[in-house]
Amino acid sequence: HVQLVESGGDSVEAGGSLRLSCLASGPPYTHKYMAWFRRAPGNAREGVAAIDSDHTPTYADSVKGRFTISKDDAKSTLYLQMDSLKPEDSAMYYCAADQMVRADWLRLTDVEYNYWGQGTQVTVS
């Protein structure tokens, strides 16, 4: 059974930073591929950043240069360091995981992931 628990969401001023964490439980092979998604009110869920089993990152254009995804395999924890935050980054952020993604170009596609956390709220004003 895979469980993902996010933490680290908060309210910050524009230009500030936050670090989100996602603790994964269950067999390690079930969360070899992990990603962060976000959903703002009225918007579709958006892929933000993903990381594969070799720790190769993928970023949405909207966050490149500002966000950094990383993973600590020993702690089964996924991180998202968010710097230079903008009001448009405000959203509920979700951690997602699965044992595989069908293709590199699908890493930020939500249907590729079967396991999801409950989300953590980020508000930038």
mmCIF file of N, CA and C in Angstrom:
data_model
loop_
_atom_site.group_PDB
_atom_site.id
_atom_site.type_symbol
_atom_site.label_atom_id
_atom_site.label_comp_id
_atom_site.label_asym_id
_atom_site.label_seq_id
_atom_site.Cartn_x
_atom_site.Cartn_y
_atom_site.Cartn_z
ATOM 1 N N HIS A 1 0.858 -1.187 0.000
ATOM 2 C CA HIS A 1 0.000 0.000 0.000
ATOM 3 C C HIS A 1 0.888 1.228 0.000
ATOM 4 N N VAL A 2 0.662 2.132 -0.929
ATOM 5 C CA VAL A 2 1.458 3.340 -1.057
ATOM 6 C C VAL A 2 0.700 4.510 -0.457
ATOM 7 N N GLN A 3 1.373 5.267 0.367
ATOM 8 C CA GLN A 3 0.786 6.481 0.928
ATOM 9 C C GLN A 3 1.770 7.620 0.740
ATOM 10 N N LEU A 4 1.255 8.765 0.318
ATOM 11 C CA LEU A 4 2.065 9.958 0.117
ATOM 12 C C LEU A 4 1.526 11.062 1.006
ATOM 13 N N VAL A 5 2.403 11.667 1.784
ATOM 14 C CA VAL A 5 1.983 12.718 2.704
ATOM 15 C C VAL A 5 2.831 13.959 2.463
ATOM 16 N N GLU A 6 2.162 15.016 2.001
ATOM 17 C CA GLU A 6 2.856 16.272 1.731
ATOM 18 C C GLU A 6 2.879 17.157 2.970
ATOM 19 N N SER A 7 3.869 18.036 3.008
ATOM 20 C CA SER A 7 3.955 19.051 4.055
ATOM 21 C C SER A 7 4.764 20.218 3.524
ATOM 22 N N GLY A 8 4.702 21.325 4.250
ATOM 23 C CA GLY A 8 5.530 22.481 3.908
ATOM 24 C C GLY A 8 4.791 23.639 3.272
ATOM 25 N N GLY A 9 3.530 23.456 2.935
ATOM 26 C CA GLY A 9 2.778 24.556 2.354
ATOM 27 C C GLY A 9 2.575 25.674 3.372
ATOM 28 N N ASP A 10 2.485 26.893 2.861
ATOM 29 C CA ASP A 10 2.346 28.047 3.749
ATOM 30 C C ASP A 10 1.935 29.256 2.931
ATOM 31 N N SER A 11 1.746 30.370 3.614
ATOM 32 C CA SER A 11 1.483 31.651 2.957
ATOM 33 C C SER A 11 2.757 32.470 3.010
ATOM 34 N N VAL A 12 3.194 32.971 1.863
ATOM 35 C CA VAL A 12 4.423 33.755 1.796
ATOM 36 C C VAL A 12 4.219 34.954 0.891
ATOM 37 N N GLU A 13 5.101 35.911 1.012
ATOM 38 C CA GLU A 13 5.069 37.074 0.138
ATOM 39 C C GLU A 13 5.778 36.750 -1.188
ATOM 40 N N ALA A 14 5.374 37.478 -2.211
ATOM 41 C CA ALA A 14 6.022 37.320 -3.515
ATOM 42 C C ALA A 14 7.532 37.537 -3.365
ATOM 43 N N GLY A 15 8.288 36.672 -4.047
ATOM 44 C CA GLY A 15 9.738 36.724 -3.955
ATOM 45 C C GLY A 15 10.314 35.805 -2.895
ATOM 46 N N GLY A 16 9.440 35.275 -2.052
ATOM 47 C CA GLY A 16 9.882 34.392 -0.983
ATOM 48 C C GLY A 16 10.109 32.971 -1.445
ATOM 49 N N SER A 17 10.428 32.108 -0.477
ATOM 50 C CA SER A 17 10.751 30.710 -0.765
ATOM 51 C C SER A 17 9.992 29.780 0.159
ATOM 52 N N LEU A 18 9.756 28.577 -0.335
ATOM 53 C CA LEU A 18 9.179 27.505 0.457
ATOM 54 C C LEU A 18 9.804 26.192 0.007
ATOM 55 N N ARG A 19 9.829 25.225 0.909
ATOM 56 C CA ARG A 19 10.241 23.875 0.531
ATOM 57 C C ARG A 19 9.144 22.899 0.907
ATOM 58 N N LEU A 20 8.624 22.231 -0.081
ATOM 59 C CA LEU A 20 7.611 21.206 0.139
ATOM 60 C C LEU A 20 8.285 19.847 0.278
ATOM 61 N N SER A 21 7.687 19.004 1.100
ATOM 62 C CA SER A 21 8.180 17.642 1.283
ATOM 63 C C SER A 21 7.044 16.667 1.040
ATOM 64 N N CYS A 22 7.404 15.469 0.601
ATOM 65 C CA CYS A 22 6.426 14.407 0.391
ATOM 66 C C CYS A 22 7.049 13.103 0.856
ATOM 67 N N LEU A 23 6.501 12.570 1.940
ATOM 68 C CA LEU A 23 7.005 11.315 2.491
ATOM 69 C C LEU A 23 6.229 10.158 1.882
ATOM 70 N N ALA A 24 6.941 9.230 1.289
ATOM 71 C CA ALA A 24 6.316 8.080 0.634
ATOM 72 C C ALA A 24 6.487 6.834 1.479
ATOM 73 N N SER A 25 5.423 6.072 1.586
ATOM 74 C CA SER A 25 5.506 4.780 2.254
ATOM 75 C C SER A 25 5.164 3.698 1.247
ATOM 76 N N GLY A 26 5.504 2.468 1.564
ATOM 77 C CA GLY A 26 5.282 1.376 0.638
ATOM 78 C C GLY A 26 6.585 0.953 -0.010
ATOM 79 N N PRO A 27 6.565 -0.139 -0.772
ATOM 80 C CA PRO A 27 7.781 -0.630 -1.417
ATOM 81 C C PRO A 27 8.425 0.438 -2.290
ATOM 82 N N PRO A 28 9.754 0.576 -2.230
ATOM 83 C CA PRO A 28 10.429 1.624 -3.003
ATOM 84 C C PRO A 28 10.141 1.587 -4.493
ATOM 85 N N TYR A 29 9.924 0.379 -5.058
ATOM 86 C CA TYR A 29 9.699 0.315 -6.498
ATOM 87 C C TYR A 29 8.382 0.996 -6.886
ATOM 88 N N THR A 30 7.488 1.181 -5.936
ATOM 89 C CA THR A 30 6.189 1.806 -6.241
ATOM 90 C C THR A 30 6.300 3.317 -6.392
ATOM 91 N N HIS A 31 7.379 3.891 -5.947
ATOM 92 C CA HIS A 31 7.558 5.342 -6.086
ATOM 93 C C HIS A 31 8.913 5.680 -6.693
ATOM 94 N N LYS A 32 9.299 4.897 -7.715
ATOM 95 C CA LYS A 32 10.534 5.199 -8.441
ATOM 96 C C LYS A 32 10.422 6.495 -9.228
ATOM 97 N N TYR A 33 9.256 6.785 -9.722
ATOM 98 C CA TYR A 33 9.001 8.020 -10.462
ATOM 99 C C TYR A 33 8.065 8.876 -9.616
ATOM 100 N N MET A 34 8.451 10.107 -9.395
ATOM 101 C CA MET A 34 7.656 10.984 -8.546
ATOM 102 C C MET A 34 7.543 12.365 -9.188
ATOM 103 N N ALA A 35 6.516 13.079 -8.798
ATOM 104 C CA ALA A 35 6.283 14.386 -9.402
ATOM 105 C C ALA A 35 5.475 15.265 -8.474
ATOM 106 N N TRP A 36 5.532 16.544 -8.749
ATOM 107 C CA TRP A 36 4.684 17.536 -8.087
ATOM 108 C C TRP A 36 3.726 18.114 -9.125
ATOM 109 N N PHE A 37 2.475 18.184 -8.729
ATOM 110 C CA PHE A 37 1.436 18.827 -9.525
ATOM 111 C C PHE A 37 0.807 19.922 -8.680
ATOM 112 N N ARG A 38 0.105 20.817 -9.323
ATOM 113 C CA ARG A 38 -0.618 21.841 -8.585
ATOM 114 C C ARG A 38 -1.936 22.137 -9.277
ATOM 115 N N ARG A 39 -2.875 22.613 -8.461
ATOM 116 C CA ARG A 39 -4.167 23.012 -8.999
ATOM 117 C C ARG A 39 -4.606 24.279 -8.284
ATOM 118 N N ALA A 40 -4.811 25.326 -9.064
ATOM 119 C CA ALA A 40 -5.371 26.574 -8.549
ATOM 120 C C ALA A 40 -6.877 26.563 -8.792
ATOM 121 N N PRO A 41 -7.648 27.267 -7.989
ATOM 122 C CA PRO A 41 -9.106 27.296 -8.172
ATOM 123 C C PRO A 41 -9.474 27.697 -9.588
ATOM 124 N N GLY A 42 -10.332 26.890 -10.228
ATOM 125 C CA GLY A 42 -10.783 27.185 -11.576
ATOM 126 C C GLY A 42 -9.849 26.724 -12.665
ATOM 127 N N ASN A 43 -8.711 26.166 -12.268
ATOM 128 C CA ASN A 43 -7.730 25.714 -13.256
ATOM 129 C C ASN A 43 -7.609 24.198 -13.260
ATOM 130 N N ALA A 44 -7.088 23.677 -14.351
ATOM 131 C CA ALA A 44 -6.816 22.252 -14.424
ATOM 132 C C ALA A 44 -5.548 21.932 -13.634
ATOM 133 N N ARG A 45 -5.421 20.676 -13.259
ATOM 134 C CA ARG A 45 -4.205 20.255 -12.566
ATOM 135 C C ARG A 45 -3.017 20.361 -13.515
ATOM 136 N N GLU A 46 -1.932 20.889 -13.001
ATOM 137 C CA GLU A 46 -0.764 21.209 -13.825
ATOM 138 C C GLU A 46 0.470 20.499 -13.287
ATOM 139 N N GLY A 47 1.214 19.852 -14.156
ATOM 140 C CA GLY A 47 2.477 19.256 -13.758
ATOM 141 C C GLY A 47 3.516 20.339 -13.546
ATOM 142 N N VAL A 48 4.214 20.277 -12.428
ATOM 143 C CA VAL A 48 5.189 21.298 -12.067
ATOM 144 C C VAL A 48 6.614 20.782 -12.251
ATOM 145 N N ALA A 49 6.900 19.638 -11.671
ATOM 146 C CA ALA A 49 8.245 19.062 -11.741
ATOM 147 C C ALA A 49 8.146 17.571 -11.504
ATOM 148 N N ALA A 50 9.051 16.831 -12.124
ATOM 149 C CA ALA A 50 9.084 15.382 -11.967
ATOM 150 C C ALA A 50 10.531 14.926 -11.849
ATOM 151 N N ILE A 51 10.704 13.750 -11.276
ATOM 152 C CA ILE A 51 12.041 13.199 -11.128
ATOM 153 C C ILE A 51 11.963 11.700 -11.359
ATOM 154 N N ASP A 52 12.950 11.164 -12.057
ATOM 155 C CA ASP A 52 12.888 9.736 -12.355
ATOM 156 C C ASP A 52 13.794 8.955 -11.406
ATOM 157 N N SER A 53 13.927 7.654 -11.665
ATOM 158 C CA SER A 53 14.674 6.790 -10.768
ATOM 159 C C SER A 53 16.166 7.125 -10.748
ATOM 160 N N ASP A 54 16.653 7.794 -11.785
ATOM 161 C CA ASP A 54 18.048 8.235 -11.818
ATOM 162 C C ASP A 54 18.211 9.658 -11.295
ATOM 163 N N HIS A 55 17.124 10.199 -10.771
ATOM 164 C CA HIS A 55 17.102 11.569 -10.234
ATOM 165 C C HIS A 55 17.235 12.620 -11.326
ATOM 166 N N THR A 56 16.865 12.281 -12.545
ATOM 167 C CA THR A 56 16.838 13.261 -13.625
ATOM 168 C C THR A 56 15.558 14.085 -13.506
ATOM 169 N N PRO A 57 15.673 15.413 -13.419
ATOM 170 C CA PRO A 57 14.481 16.240 -13.242
ATOM 171 C C PRO A 57 13.863 16.694 -14.569
ATOM 172 N N THR A 58 12.593 16.999 -14.476
ATOM 173 C CA THR A 58 11.852 17.621 -15.572
ATOM 174 C C THR A 58 11.033 18.751 -14.964
ATOM 175 N N TYR A 59 11.001 19.897 -15.634
ATOM 176 C CA TYR A 59 10.287 21.055 -15.101
ATOM 177 C C TYR A 59 9.328 21.629 -16.128
ATOM 178 N N ALA A 60 8.223 22.145 -15.627
ATOM 179 C CA ALA A 60 7.343 22.948 -16.464
ATOM 180 C C ALA A 60 8.045 24.267 -16.765
ATOM 181 N N ASP A 61 7.774 24.806 -17.941
ATOM 182 C CA ASP A 61 8.425 26.064 -18.330
ATOM 183 C C ASP A 61 8.156 27.180 -17.322
ATOM 184 N N SER A 62 6.985 27.151 -16.716
ATOM 185 C CA SER A 62 6.586 28.224 -15.807
ATOM 186 C C SER A 62 7.409 28.266 -14.526
ATOM 187 N N VAL A 63 8.123 27.193 -14.210
ATOM 188 C CA VAL A 63 8.884 27.160 -12.953
ATOM 189 C C VAL A 63 10.379 26.951 -13.163
ATOM 190 N N LYS A 64 10.809 26.767 -14.397
ATOM 191 C CA LYS A 64 12.232 26.549 -14.670
ATOM 192 C C LYS A 64 13.060 27.713 -14.131
ATOM 193 N N GLY A 65 14.142 27.357 -13.450
ATOM 194 C CA GLY A 65 15.013 28.379 -12.891
ATOM 195 C C GLY A 65 14.590 28.879 -11.531
ATOM 196 N N ARG A 66 13.384 28.528 -11.104
ATOM 197 C CA ARG A 66 12.887 28.968 -9.793
ATOM 198 C C ARG A 66 12.640 27.799 -8.839
ATOM 199 N N PHE A 67 12.205 26.677 -9.373
ATOM 200 C CA PHE A 67 11.898 25.505 -8.553
ATOM 201 C C PHE A 67 12.948 24.426 -8.772
ATOM 202 N N THR A 68 13.220 23.666 -7.718
ATOM 203 C CA THR A 68 14.155 22.543 -7.804
ATOM 204 C C THR A 68 13.529 21.322 -7.154
ATOM 205 N N ILE A 69 13.445 20.233 -7.900
ATOM 206 C CA ILE A 69 12.924 18.980 -7.365
ATOM 207 C C ILE A 69 14.094 18.083 -6.988
ATOM 208 N N SER A 70 13.948 17.388 -5.875
ATOM 209 C CA SER A 70 14.982 16.456 -5.443
ATOM 210 C C SER A 70 14.334 15.326 -4.662
ATOM 211 N N LYS A 71 15.106 14.282 -4.468
ATOM 212 C CA LYS A 71 14.563 13.103 -3.800
ATOM 213 C C LYS A 71 15.644 12.474 -2.951
ATOM 214 N N ASP A 72 15.294 12.134 -1.724
ATOM 215 C CA ASP A 72 16.190 11.427 -0.823
ATOM 216 C C ASP A 72 15.676 9.993 -0.722
ATOM 217 N N ASP A 73 16.324 9.084 -1.437
ATOM 218 C CA ASP A 73 15.846 7.705 -1.464
ATOM 219 C C ASP A 73 15.920 7.037 -0.084
ATOM 220 N N ALA A 74 16.937 7.375 0.676
ATOM 221 C CA ALA A 74 17.087 6.768 2.002
ATOM 222 C C ALA A 74 15.932 7.144 2.924
ATOM 223 N N LYS A 75 15.405 8.344 2.719
ATOM 224 C CA LYS A 75 14.294 8.815 3.543
ATOM 225 C C LYS A 75 12.957 8.657 2.849
ATOM 226 N N SER A 76 12.965 8.150 1.626
ATOM 227 C CA SER A 76 11.730 8.018 0.831
ATOM 228 C C SER A 76 10.967 9.333 0.791
ATOM 229 N N THR A 77 11.689 10.395 0.592
ATOM 230 C CA THR A 77 11.088 11.729 0.630
ATOM 231 C C THR A 77 11.417 12.508 -0.628
ATOM 232 N N LEU A 78 10.385 13.118 -1.167
ATOM 233 C CA LEU A 78 10.494 13.991 -2.333
ATOM 234 C C LEU A 78 10.415 15.427 -1.858
ATOM 235 N N TYR A 79 11.196 16.291 -2.476
ATOM 236 C CA TYR A 79 11.196 17.701 -2.099
ATOM 237 C C TYR A 79 10.919 18.588 -3.315
ATOM 238 N N LEU A 80 10.413 19.771 -3.027
ATOM 239 C CA LEU A 80 10.295 20.804 -4.052
ATOM 240 C C LEU A 80 10.718 22.120 -3.406
ATOM 241 N N GLN A 81 11.887 22.586 -3.779
ATOM 242 C CA GLN A 81 12.358 23.890 -3.325
ATOM 243 C C GLN A 81 11.823 24.942 -4.275
ATOM 244 N N MET A 82 11.082 25.874 -3.734
ATOM 245 C CA MET A 82 10.440 26.900 -4.552
ATOM 246 C C MET A 82 10.998 28.257 -4.168
ATOM 247 N N ASP A 83 11.675 28.898 -5.082
ATOM 248 C CA ASP A 83 12.250 30.220 -4.859
ATOM 249 C C ASP A 83 11.606 31.235 -5.789
ATOM 250 N N SER A 84 11.807 32.496 -5.476
ATOM 251 C CA SER A 84 11.251 33.584 -6.293
ATOM 252 C C SER A 84 9.773 33.347 -6.575
ATOM 253 N N LEU A 85 9.039 33.043 -5.535
ATOM 254 C CA LEU A 85 7.629 32.713 -5.705
ATOM 255 C C LEU A 85 6.825 33.907 -6.212
ATOM 256 N N LYS A 86 5.836 33.591 -7.038
ATOM 257 C CA LYS A 86 4.961 34.601 -7.634
ATOM 258 C C LYS A 86 3.522 34.309 -7.202
ATOM 259 N N PRO A 87 2.669 35.315 -7.222
ATOM 260 C CA PRO A 87 1.261 35.063 -6.874
ATOM 261 C C PRO A 87 0.634 33.959 -7.724
ATOM 262 N N GLU A 88 1.050 33.840 -8.966
ATOM 263 C CA GLU A 88 0.483 32.803 -9.837
ATOM 264 C C GLU A 88 0.941 31.397 -9.467
ATOM 265 N N ASP A 89 1.866 31.276 -8.524
ATOM 266 C CA ASP A 89 2.261 29.961 -8.013
ATOM 267 C C ASP A 89 1.297 29.470 -6.935
ATOM 268 N N SER A 90 0.386 30.313 -6.504
ATOM 269 C CA SER A 90 -0.576 29.931 -5.471
ATOM 270 C C SER A 90 -1.446 28.787 -5.968
ATOM 271 N N ALA A 91 -1.508 27.720 -5.187
ATOM 272 C CA ALA A 91 -2.274 26.546 -5.584
ATOM 273 C C ALA A 91 -2.171 25.499 -4.492
ATOM 274 N N MET A 92 -2.983 24.454 -4.637
ATOM 275 C CA MET A 92 -2.781 23.253 -3.839
ATOM 276 C C MET A 92 -1.740 22.416 -4.578
ATOM 277 N N TYR A 93 -0.707 22.021 -3.881
ATOM 278 C CA TYR A 93 0.360 21.229 -4.474
ATOM 279 C C TYR A 93 0.219 19.775 -4.051
ATOM 280 N N TYR A 94 0.303 18.888 -5.038
ATOM 281 C CA TYR A 94 0.129 17.464 -4.814
ATOM 282 C C TYR A 94 1.387 16.697 -5.213
ATOM 283 N N CYS A 95 1.693 15.711 -4.418
ATOM 284 C CA CYS A 95 2.761 14.774 -4.721
ATOM 285 C C CYS A 95 2.141 13.560 -5.418
ATOM 286 N N ALA A 96 2.827 13.054 -6.433
ATOM 287 C CA ALA A 96 2.349 11.879 -7.158
ATOM 288 C C ALA A 96 3.507 10.904 -7.357
ATOM 289 N N ALA A 97 3.170 9.625 -7.467
ATOM 290 C CA ALA A 97 4.212 8.612 -7.617
ATOM 291 C C ALA A 97 3.700 7.404 -8.374
ATOM 292 N N ASP A 98 4.610 6.704 -8.986
ATOM 293 C CA ASP A 98 4.302 5.422 -9.611
ATOM 294 C C ASP A 98 5.611 4.711 -9.905
ATOM 295 N N GLN A 99 5.512 3.437 -10.282
ATOM 296 C CA GLN A 99 6.725 2.666 -10.520
ATOM 297 C C GLN A 99 7.293 2.886 -11.907
ATOM 298 N N MET A 100 6.513 3.450 -12.790
ATOM 299 C CA MET A 100 7.036 3.752 -14.116
ATOM 300 C C MET A 100 6.214 4.854 -14.779
ATOM 301 N N VAL A 101 6.817 5.491 -15.755
ATOM 302 C CA VAL A 101 6.152 6.445 -16.631
ATOM 303 C C VAL A 101 6.446 5.971 -18.053
ATOM 304 N N ARG A 102 5.445 5.948 -18.887
ATOM 305 C CA ARG A 102 5.571 5.309 -20.201
ATOM 306 C C ARG A 102 6.586 5.978 -21.105
ATOM 307 N N ALA A 103 6.794 7.269 -20.955
ATOM 308 C CA ALA A 103 7.752 7.975 -21.816
ATOM 309 C C ALA A 103 8.211 9.235 -21.102
ATOM 310 N N ASP A 104 9.432 9.688 -21.435
ATOM 311 C CA ASP A 104 9.974 10.876 -20.768
ATOM 312 C C ASP A 104 9.046 12.071 -20.927
ATOM 313 N N TRP A 105 8.427 12.217 -22.101
ATOM 314 C CA TRP A 105 7.616 13.398 -22.362
ATOM 315 C C TRP A 105 6.289 13.370 -21.616
ATOM 316 N N LEU A 106 6.012 12.259 -20.926
ATOM 317 C CA LEU A 106 4.784 12.130 -20.148
ATOM 318 C C LEU A 106 4.992 12.359 -18.651
ATOM 319 N N ARG A 107 6.189 12.721 -18.253
ATOM 320 C CA ARG A 107 6.489 12.820 -16.828
ATOM 321 C C ARG A 107 5.648 13.850 -16.102
ATOM 322 N N LEU A 108 5.168 14.868 -16.809
ATOM 323 C CA LEU A 108 4.342 15.886 -16.157
ATOM 324 C C LEU A 108 2.862 15.710 -16.498
ATOM 325 N N THR A 109 2.498 14.509 -16.872
ATOM 326 C CA THR A 109 1.110 14.175 -17.207
ATOM 327 C C THR A 109 0.498 13.403 -16.057
ATOM 328 N N ASP A 110 -0.606 13.887 -15.530
ATOM 329 C CA ASP A 110 -1.125 13.308 -14.294
ATOM 330 C C ASP A 110 -1.615 11.869 -14.443
ATOM 331 N N VAL A 111 -2.072 11.492 -15.623
ATOM 332 C CA VAL A 111 -2.604 10.133 -15.782
ATOM 333 C C VAL A 111 -1.530 9.065 -15.663
ATOM 334 N N GLU A 112 -0.265 9.477 -15.691
ATOM 335 C CA GLU A 112 0.830 8.507 -15.561
ATOM 336 C C GLU A 112 1.042 8.041 -14.125
ATOM 337 N N TYR A 113 0.399 8.711 -13.180
ATOM 338 C CA TYR A 113 0.661 8.423 -11.774
ATOM 339 C C TYR A 113 -0.599 7.881 -11.101
ATOM 340 N N ASN A 114 -0.434 6.770 -10.406
ATOM 341 C CA ASN A 114 -1.565 6.151 -9.729
ATOM 342 C C ASN A 114 -1.667 6.506 -8.259
ATOM 343 N N TYR A 115 -0.619 7.023 -7.688
ATOM 344 C CA TYR A 115 -0.613 7.318 -6.263
ATOM 345 C C TYR A 115 -0.501 8.820 -6.041
ATOM 346 N N TRP A 116 -1.350 9.318 -5.166
ATOM 347 C CA TRP A 116 -1.438 10.759 -4.940
ATOM 348 C C TRP A 116 -1.554 11.064 -3.453
ATOM 349 N N GLY A 117 -0.969 12.195 -3.072
ATOM 350 C CA GLY A 117 -1.155 12.685 -1.721
ATOM 351 C C GLY A 117 -2.390 13.560 -1.635
ATOM 352 N N GLN A 118 -2.640 14.070 -0.422
ATOM 353 C CA GLN A 118 -3.827 14.896 -0.178
ATOM 354 C C GLN A 118 -3.610 16.363 -0.510
ATOM 355 N N GLY A 119 -2.372 16.762 -0.656
ATOM 356 C CA GLY A 119 -2.091 18.129 -1.045
ATOM 357 C C GLY A 119 -1.672 19.016 0.103
ATOM 358 N N THR A 120 -0.931 20.069 -0.236
ATOM 359 C CA THR A 120 -0.537 21.086 0.729
ATOM 360 C C THR A 120 -0.688 22.445 0.045
ATOM 361 N N GLN A 121 -1.270 23.401 0.765
ATOM 362 C CA GLN A 121 -1.628 24.682 0.160
ATOM 363 C C GLN A 121 -0.462 25.662 0.177
ATOM 364 N N VAL A 122 -0.234 26.271 -0.965
ATOM 365 C CA VAL A 122 0.752 27.341 -1.092
ATOM 366 C C VAL A 122 0.023 28.607 -1.533
ATOM 367 N N THR A 123 0.198 29.669 -0.769
ATOM 368 C CA THR A 123 -0.419 30.949 -1.103
ATOM 369 C C THR A 123 0.662 32.015 -1.156
ATOM 370 N N VAL A 124 0.738 32.708 -2.282
ATOM 371 C CA VAL A 124 1.738 33.754 -2.477
ATOM 372 C C VAL A 124 1.011 35.079 -2.703
ATOM 373 N N SER A 125 1.334 36.063 -1.894
ATOM 374 C CA SER A 125 0.636 37.347 -2.025
ATOM 375 C C SER A 125 1.618 38.498 -2.186
#
